[in-house]
PDB file of C-alpha atoms and ligand atoms in Angstrom:
ATOM      1  CA  MET T  20     -12.029  15.909   6.246  1.00  0.00           C
ATOM      2  CA  LYS T  21     -11.511  12.391   4.338  1.00  0.00           C
ATOM      3  CA  THR T  22     -11.198  13.160   0.680  1.00  0.00           C
ATOM      4  CA  ILE T  23     -11.003  10.426  -1.961  1.00  0.00           C
ATOM      5  CA  ALA T  24      -8.128  11.227  -5.177  1.00  0.00           C
ATOM      6  CA  ILE T  25      -8.394   9.016  -8.420  1.00  0.00           C
ATOM      7  CA  TYR T  26      -5.966   8.996 -10.369  1.00  0.00           C
ATOM      8  CA  PRO T  27      -6.962   7.954 -13.812  1.00  0.00           C
ATOM      9  CA  GLY T  28      -4.228   7.057 -16.530  1.00  0.00           C
ATOM     10  CA  THR T  29      -3.225   4.588 -18.911  1.00  0.00           C
ATOM     11  CA  PHE T  30      -0.425   2.852 -17.496  1.00  0.00           C
ATOM     12  CA  ASP T  31       0.704   1.269 -19.876  1.00  0.00           C
ATOM     13  CA  PRO T  32       3.311   0.281 -17.485  1.00  0.00           C
ATOM     14  CA  VAL T  33       3.254   2.058 -14.813  1.00  0.00           C
ATOM     15  CA  THR T  34       6.840   4.077 -13.972  1.00  0.00           C
ATOM     16  CA  THR T  35       8.866   5.063 -11.256  1.00  0.00           C
ATOM     17  CA  GLY T  36       7.283   8.428 -11.979  1.00  0.00           C
ATOM     18  CA  HIS T  37       3.557   7.007 -11.707  1.00  0.00           C
ATOM     19  CA  LEU T  38       4.819   5.389  -8.166  1.00  0.00           C
ATOM     20  CA  ASP T  39       6.499   9.025  -7.082  1.00  0.00           C
ATOM     21  CA  ILE T  40       3.003  11.074  -8.150  1.00  0.00           C
ATOM     22  CA  ILE T  41       1.277   8.175  -6.131  1.00  0.00           C
ATOM     23  CA  ARG T  42       3.623   8.172  -3.482  1.00  0.00           C
ATOM     24  CA  ARG T  43       3.986  11.806  -2.966  1.00  0.00           C
ATOM     25  CA  ALA T  44      -1.148  11.433  -2.897  1.00  0.00           C
ATOM     26  CA  CYS T  45      -0.456   9.034  -0.028  1.00  0.00           C
ATOM     27  CA  GLU T  46       0.753  11.752   2.290  1.00  0.00           C
ATOM     28  CA  ILE T  47      -2.100  14.254   1.249  1.00  0.00           C
ATOM     29  CA  PHE T  48      -4.995  12.160   0.713  1.00  0.00           C
ATOM     30  CA  SER T  49      -7.078   9.861   2.866  1.00  0.00           C
ATOM     31  CA  ARG T  50      -7.574   7.307   0.158  1.00  0.00           C
ATOM     32  CA  ILE T  51      -6.190   7.077  -3.491  1.00  0.00           C
ATOM     33  CA  ILE T  52      -8.312   4.959  -6.015  1.00  0.00           C
ATOM     34  CA  VAL T  53      -5.520   4.554  -9.289  1.00  0.00           C
ATOM     35  CA  ALA T  54      -7.911   4.160 -12.026  1.00  0.00           C
ATOM     36  CA  VAL T  55      -7.033   2.242 -15.074  1.00  0.00           C
ATOM     37  CA  ALA T  56      -8.862   3.591 -18.711  1.00  0.00           C
ATOM     38  CA  ASP T  57      -9.616   0.413 -20.753  1.00  0.00           C
ATOM     39  CA  SER T  58     -10.042   2.994 -23.582  1.00  0.00           C
ATOM     40  CA  THR T  59      -6.332   4.722 -24.427  1.00  0.00           C
ATOM     41  CA  PRO T  60      -5.820   6.767 -27.689  1.00  0.00           C
ATOM     42  CA  LYS T  61      -2.567   4.870 -28.801  1.00  0.00           C
ATOM     43  CA  PRO T  62      -2.557   1.019 -28.913  1.00  0.00           C
ATOM     44  CA  ALA T  63      -1.586  -0.408 -25.354  1.00  0.00           C
ATOM     45  CA  LEU T  64       1.626  -3.032 -24.918  1.00  0.00           C
ATOM     46  CA  PHE T  65      -0.558  -4.555 -22.046  1.00  0.00           C
ATOM     47  CA  SER T  66      -4.005  -5.829 -22.062  1.00  0.00           C
ATOM     48  CA  LEU T  67      -6.200  -4.103 -19.087  1.00  0.00           C
ATOM     49  CA  ALA T  68      -6.084  -6.823 -16.482  1.00  0.00           C
ATOM     50  CA  GLU T  69      -1.720  -6.775 -16.848  1.00  0.00           C
ATOM     51  CA  ARG T  70      -2.277  -2.969 -16.333  1.00  0.00           C
ATOM     52  CA  VAL T  71      -4.676  -3.452 -13.483  1.00  0.00           C
ATOM     53  CA  GLU T  72      -2.071  -6.239 -11.772  1.00  0.00           C
ATOM     54  CA  ILE T  73       1.521  -4.297 -12.577  1.00  0.00           C
ATOM     55  CA  LEU T  74      -0.028  -1.437 -10.955  1.00  0.00           C
ATOM     56  CA  LYS T  75      -1.782  -3.737  -7.929  1.00  0.00           C
ATOM     57  CA  LEU T  76       2.153  -5.699  -7.525  1.00  0.00           C
ATOM     58  CA  ALA T  77       3.885  -2.033  -7.852  1.00  0.00           C
ATOM     59  CA  THR T  78       1.777  -0.748  -5.033  1.00  0.00           C
ATOM     60  CA  HIS T  79       0.992  -3.819  -3.012  1.00  0.00           C
ATOM     61  CA  ASN T  80       2.862  -1.871   0.103  1.00  0.00           C
ATOM     62  CA  LEU T  81       0.599   1.298  -0.238  1.00  0.00           C
ATOM     63  CA  SER T  82      -2.623   0.812   1.903  1.00  0.00           C
ATOM     64  CA  ARG T  83      -4.282   3.744   0.704  1.00  0.00           C
ATOM     65  CA  VAL T  84      -4.194   2.730  -2.270  1.00  0.00           C
ATOM     66  CA  GLU T  85      -6.468   0.738  -4.644  1.00  0.00           C
ATOM     67  CA  VAL T  86      -6.377  -0.480  -8.142  1.00  0.00           C
ATOM     68  CA  GLU T  87      -9.567  -0.075 -10.772  1.00  0.00           C
ATOM     69  CA  SER T  88     -10.565  -0.538 -13.904  1.00  0.00           C
ATOM     70  CA  PHE T  89     -12.793   1.848 -15.842  1.00  0.00           C
ATOM     71  CA  THR T  90     -14.702   2.009 -19.124  1.00  0.00           C
ATOM     72  CA  GLY T  91     -16.422   4.860 -20.742  1.00  0.00           C
ATOM     73  CA  LEU T  92     -16.176   8.233 -19.729  1.00  0.00           C
ATOM     74  CA  LEU T  93     -14.407   9.231 -16.426  1.00  0.00           C
ATOM     75  CA  VAL T  94     -16.434  12.270 -14.871  1.00  0.00           C
ATOM     76  CA  ASP T  95     -19.404   8.788 -15.278  1.00  0.00           C
ATOM     77  CA  TYR T  96     -16.540   6.292 -13.400  1.00  0.00           C
ATOM     78  CA  MET T  97     -15.876   9.374 -10.154  1.00  0.00           C
ATOM     79  CA  ARG T  98     -20.122   9.504 -10.383  1.00  0.00           C
ATOM     80  CA  LYS T  99     -20.113   6.112  -9.628  1.00  0.00           C
ATOM     81  CA  ARG T 100     -17.629   6.326  -6.885  1.00  0.00           C
ATOM     82  CA  GLN T 101     -19.118   9.453  -5.524  1.00  0.00           C
ATOM     83  CA  ALA T 102     -15.106  11.021  -5.858  1.00  0.00           C
ATOM     84  CA  HIS T 103     -15.286  14.417  -7.145  1.00  0.00           C
ATOM     85  CA  VAL T 104     -11.369  14.881  -7.321  1.00  0.00           C
ATOM     86  CA  ALA T 105      -9.006  13.648  -9.853  1.00  0.00           C
ATOM     87  CA  LEU T 106      -5.487  13.778  -9.654  1.00  0.00           C
ATOM     88  CA  ARG T 107      -2.891  14.042 -12.247  1.00  0.00           C
ATOM     89  CA  GLY T 108       1.224  14.375 -12.626  1.00  0.00           C
ATOM     90  CA  LEU T 109       2.539  17.604 -14.322  1.00  0.00           C
ATOM     91  CA  ARG T 110       6.682  16.517 -15.543  1.00  0.00           C
ATOM     92  CA  ALA T 111       7.127  19.589 -17.868  1.00  0.00           C
ATOM     93  CA  ILE T 112       5.731  22.808 -19.493  1.00  0.00           C
ATOM     94  CA  SER T 113       4.524  20.328 -22.456  1.00  0.00           C
ATOM     95  CA  ASP T 114       2.330  18.274 -19.953  1.00  0.00           C
ATOM     96  CA  PHE T 115       0.256  21.180 -19.055  1.00  0.00           C
ATOM     97  CA  GLU T 116      -1.320  21.920 -22.780  1.00  0.00           C
ATOM     98  CA  TYR T 117      -2.853  18.303 -23.023  1.00  0.00           C
ATOM     99  CA  GLU T 118      -3.779  18.854 -18.767  1.00  0.00           C
ATOM    100  CA  ILE T 119      -6.100  22.060 -19.556  1.00  0.00           C
ATOM    101  CA  GLN T 120      -8.159  20.496 -21.805  1.00  0.00           C
ATOM    102  CA  ILE T 121      -8.867  17.009 -20.165  1.00  0.00           C
ATOM    103  CA  ALA T 122      -9.452  19.251 -16.638  1.00  0.00           C
ATOM    104  CA  GLN T 123     -11.878  21.474 -18.862  1.00  0.00           C
ATOM    105  CA  MET T 124     -13.607  19.187 -20.580  1.00  0.00           C
ATOM    106  CA  ASN T 125     -14.130  16.607 -17.264  1.00  0.00           C
ATOM    107  CA  ARG T 126     -15.479  19.710 -15.762  1.00  0.00           C
ATOM    108  CA  LYS T 127     -18.181  20.629 -18.655  1.00  0.00           C
ATOM    109  CA  LEU T 128     -19.052  17.203 -18.044  1.00  0.00           C
ATOM    110  CA  TYR T 129     -18.966  17.172 -14.140  1.00  0.00           C
ATOM    111  CA  PRO T 130     -19.238  20.836 -12.394  1.00  0.00           C
ATOM    112  CA  GLU T 131     -18.144  19.421  -9.129  1.00  0.00           C
ATOM    113  CA  PHE T 132     -15.412  18.180 -10.908  1.00  0.00           C
ATOM    114  CA  GLU T 133     -12.368  19.183  -9.476  1.00  0.00           C
ATOM    115  CA  ILE T 134      -8.017  18.436 -10.340  1.00  0.00           C
ATOM    116  CA  VAL T 135      -4.923  18.558  -7.810  1.00  0.00           C
ATOM    117  CA  TYR T 136      -1.698  18.136 -10.474  1.00  0.00           C
ATOM    118  CA  MET T 137       1.325  17.109  -7.974  1.00  0.00           C
ATOM    119  CA  MET T 138       4.672  16.764  -9.650  1.00  0.00           C
ATOM    120  CA  PRO T 139       6.921  13.853  -9.360  1.00  0.00           C
ATOM    121  CA  ASP T 140      10.879  14.494  -7.864  1.00  0.00           C
ATOM    122  CA  GLU T 141      12.991  15.752 -10.711  1.00  0.00           C
ATOM    123  CA  LYS T 142      14.840  12.623 -11.382  1.00  0.00           C
ATOM    124  CA  TYR T 143      11.359  11.245 -12.744  1.00  0.00           C
ATOM    125  CA  THR T 144      10.776  14.603 -15.120  1.00  0.00           C
ATOM    126  CA  TYR T 145      12.301  12.410 -18.237  1.00  0.00           C
ATOM    127  CA  ILE T 146       9.808   9.529 -17.834  1.00  0.00           C
ATOM    128  CA  SER T 147       7.489   7.968 -19.618  1.00  0.00           C
ATOM    129  CA  SER T 148       5.713   4.418 -20.699  1.00  0.00           C
ATOM    130  CA  SER T 149       6.688   5.111 -23.935  1.00  0.00           C
ATOM    131  CA  LEU T 150       9.546   5.079 -23.502  1.00  0.00           C
ATOM    132  CA  ALA T 151      10.883   2.237 -20.893  1.00  0.00           C
ATOM    133  CA  LYS T 152       8.655   0.806 -23.761  1.00  0.00           C
ATOM    134  CA  GLU T 153      10.966   1.767 -26.405  1.00  0.00           C
ATOM    135  CA  VAL T 154      14.235   1.029 -24.419  1.00  0.00           C
ATOM    136  CA  ALA T 155      13.103  -2.404 -23.250  1.00  0.00           C
ATOM    137  CA  SER T 156      12.335  -3.699 -26.918  1.00  0.00           C
ATOM    138  CA  LEU T 157      15.919  -2.617 -27.885  1.00  0.00           C
ATOM    139  CA  GLY T 158      17.197  -4.161 -24.881  1.00  0.00           C
ATOM    140  CA  GLY T 159      18.354  -1.947 -22.314  1.00  0.00           C
ATOM    141  CA  ASP T 160      18.218  -1.091 -19.158  1.00  0.00           C
ATOM    142  CA  VAL T 161      14.698  -0.160 -17.608  1.00  0.00           C
ATOM    143  CA  SER T 162      16.127  -0.564 -14.146  1.00  0.00           C
ATOM    144  CA  SER T 163      15.702   3.206 -13.072  1.00  0.00           C
ATOM    145  CA  LEU T 164      11.979   3.795 -15.826  1.00  0.00           C
ATOM    146  CA  ILE T 165       9.889   1.430 -13.942  1.00  0.00           C
ATOM    147  CA  PRO T 166       9.354  -0.358 -11.124  1.00  0.00           C
ATOM    148  CA  GLU T 167      10.842  -3.151  -9.471  1.00  0.00           C
ATOM    149  CA  GLU T 168       7.484  -5.410 -10.055  1.00  0.00           C
ATOM    150  CA  VAL T 169       6.483  -4.448 -13.728  1.00  0.00           C
ATOM    151  CA  GLN T 170      10.638  -5.066 -15.433  1.00  0.00           C
ATOM    152  CA  PRO T 171       9.809  -9.206 -15.199  1.00  0.00           C
ATOM    153  CA  PHE T 172       5.790  -8.660 -17.553  1.00  0.00           C
ATOM    154  CA  LEU T 173       7.948  -5.728 -19.781  1.00  0.00           C
ATOM    155  CA  ARG T 174      10.830  -8.500 -20.392  1.00  0.00           C
ATOM    156  CA  SER T 175       8.376 -11.285 -20.701  1.00  0.00           C
ATOM    157  CA  LYS T 176       7.171  -8.951 -23.625  1.00  0.00           C
ATOM    158  CA  PHE T 177      10.448  -8.145 -25.514  1.00  0.00           C
ATOM    159  CA  ASN T 178      12.454 -11.366 -24.588  1.00  0.00           C
ATOM    160  CA  THR T 179      14.996  -9.282 -23.045  1.00  0.00           C
ATOM    161  CA  GLY T 180      17.345 -10.040 -20.477  1.00  0.00           C
ATOM    162  CA  LYS T 181      17.985  -6.975 -18.824  1.00  0.00           C
TER     163      LYS T 181
HETATM  164  N1  COA D 222       5.617  10.070 -14.912  1.00  0.00           N
HETATM  165  C1  COA D 222       5.834   9.096 -15.380  1.00  0.00           C
HETATM  166  N2  COA D 222       5.038   9.086 -16.689  1.00  0.00           N
HETATM  167  C2  COA D 222       4.216  10.158 -16.678  1.00  0.00           C
HETATM  168  C3  COA D 222       3.614  10.277 -16.230  1.00  0.00           C
HETATM  169  C4  COA D 222       4.847  10.741 -14.759  1.00  0.00           C
HETATM  170  N3  COA D 222       4.658  11.205 -13.496  1.00  0.00           N
HETATM  171  N4  COA D 222       2.499  11.453 -15.743  1.00  0.00           N
HETATM  172  C5  COA D 222       2.455  11.267 -17.299  1.00  0.00           C
HETATM  173  N5  COA D 222       2.925  10.590 -17.651  1.00  0.00           N
HETATM  174  C6  COA D 222       2.888   9.542 -18.468  1.00  0.00           C
HETATM  175  C7  COA D 222       2.673   8.340 -18.908  1.00  0.00           C
HETATM  176  O1  COA D 222       3.782   7.636 -18.801  1.00  0.00           O
HETATM  177  C8  COA D 222       2.585   8.463 -20.449  1.00  0.00           C
HETATM  178  O2  COA D 222       3.264   8.065 -21.581  1.00  0.00           O
HETATM  179  P1  COA D 222       3.461   7.880 -23.180  1.00  0.00           P
HETATM  180  O3  COA D 222       2.061   8.575 -23.458  1.00  0.00           O
HETATM  181  O4  COA D 222       4.529   7.886 -23.782  1.00  0.00           O
HETATM  182  O5  COA D 222       3.287   6.129 -23.048  1.00  0.00           O
HETATM  183  C9  COA D 222       1.948  10.080 -20.786  1.00  0.00           C
HETATM  184  O6  COA D 222       1.915  10.727 -19.718  1.00  0.00           O
HETATM  185  C10 COA D 222       0.418   9.152 -20.367  1.00  0.00           C
HETATM  186  O7  COA D 222      -0.235   8.280 -19.614  1.00  0.00           O
HETATM  187  P2  COA D 222      -0.583   8.349 -18.448  1.00  0.00           P
HETATM  188  O8  COA D 222       0.146   9.334 -16.968  1.00  0.00           O
HETATM  189  O9  COA D 222      -0.760   6.415 -17.882  1.00  0.00           O
HETATM  190  O10 COA D 222      -2.093   8.792 -18.769  1.00  0.00           O
HETATM  191  P3  COA D 222      -3.013   9.049 -19.513  1.00  0.00           P
HETATM  192  O11 COA D 222      -2.948  10.309 -20.468  1.00  0.00           O
HETATM  193  O12 COA D 222      -2.927   8.262 -21.302  1.00  0.00           O
HETATM  194  O13 COA D 222      -4.567   8.977 -19.744  1.00  0.00           O
HETATM  195  C11 COA D 222      -7.386   9.430 -19.787  1.00  0.00           C
HETATM  196  C12 COA D 222      -5.569   9.475 -20.078  1.00  0.00           C
HETATM  197  C13 COA D 222      -7.846   8.242 -18.921  1.00  0.00           C
HETATM  198  C14 COA D 222      -6.896   9.945 -18.372  1.00  0.00           C
HETATM  199  C15 COA D 222      -8.120   9.735 -20.705  1.00  0.00           C
HETATM  200  O14 COA D 222      -8.019   9.301 -21.538  1.00  0.00           O
HETATM  201  C16 COA D 222      -9.716   9.310 -19.614  1.00  0.00           C
HETATM  202  O15 COA D 222      -9.780   9.908 -19.010  1.00  0.00           O
HETATM  203  N6  COA D 222     -10.208   8.555 -20.382  1.00  0.00           N
HETATM  204  C17 COA D 222     -11.466   7.839 -20.281  1.00  0.00           C
HETATM  205  C18 COA D 222     -12.338   8.030 -21.841  1.00  0.00           C
HETATM  206  C19 COA D 222     -12.715   9.963 -20.713  1.00  0.00           C
HETATM  207  O16 COA D 222     -13.508  10.647 -19.881  1.00  0.00           O
HETATM  208  N7  COA D 222     -12.007  10.983 -22.000  1.00  0.00           N
HETATM  209  C20 COA D 222     -12.471  11.958 -22.204  1.00  0.00           C
HETATM  210  C21 COA D 222     -11.522  12.660 -21.266  1.00  0.00           C
HETATM  211  S1  COA D 222     -11.777  14.821 -21.556  1.00  0.00           S
END
């Protein structure tokens, strides 16, 4: 069976934790579309085009992965792509409350909507995009937080050497 999974997110920027989820999903799904949301609840550091470019670089060696942006509702984008399975990462119990809200809302809007949650390796459970940005802005080492390809982009935003 060929199943497309849509992995939606803000990815501001993609972290090593996101990448771990994408790699794991490659073992399960025939195609993974990483869908970068235009509208974000928090102001984004990177533009939509930058977030897509960074993700493309970080996933260039994964043949099952495509990266696209979307505007508007996730469910409308999924319908357009004829996909009904979304993929999200769960790092800790604290993610669960937000995730269940999104999942139920999306199912209300699109009854065929299904969601698959995957857990990253435990070494990534504390990582978030905000934390990576904070460490980078203060000149800290982000090499374990964001993929190698992403590091120059973050350095250039903050003009830091590490
Ligand atoms: N590893 C590391 N970090 C992870 C992670 C993982 N496996 N999974 C989640 N995160 C972190 C991110 O780093 C980010 O951290 P931050 O908030 O500290 O920056 C946070 O969790 C969430 O980011 P992300 O994974 O990019 O997803 P999101 O929660 O921003 O995505 C959308 C939300 C895009 C799915 C949702 O807003 C959406 O669907 N928007 C479209 C509009 C719509 O349909 N709205 C109705 C929704 S019901």
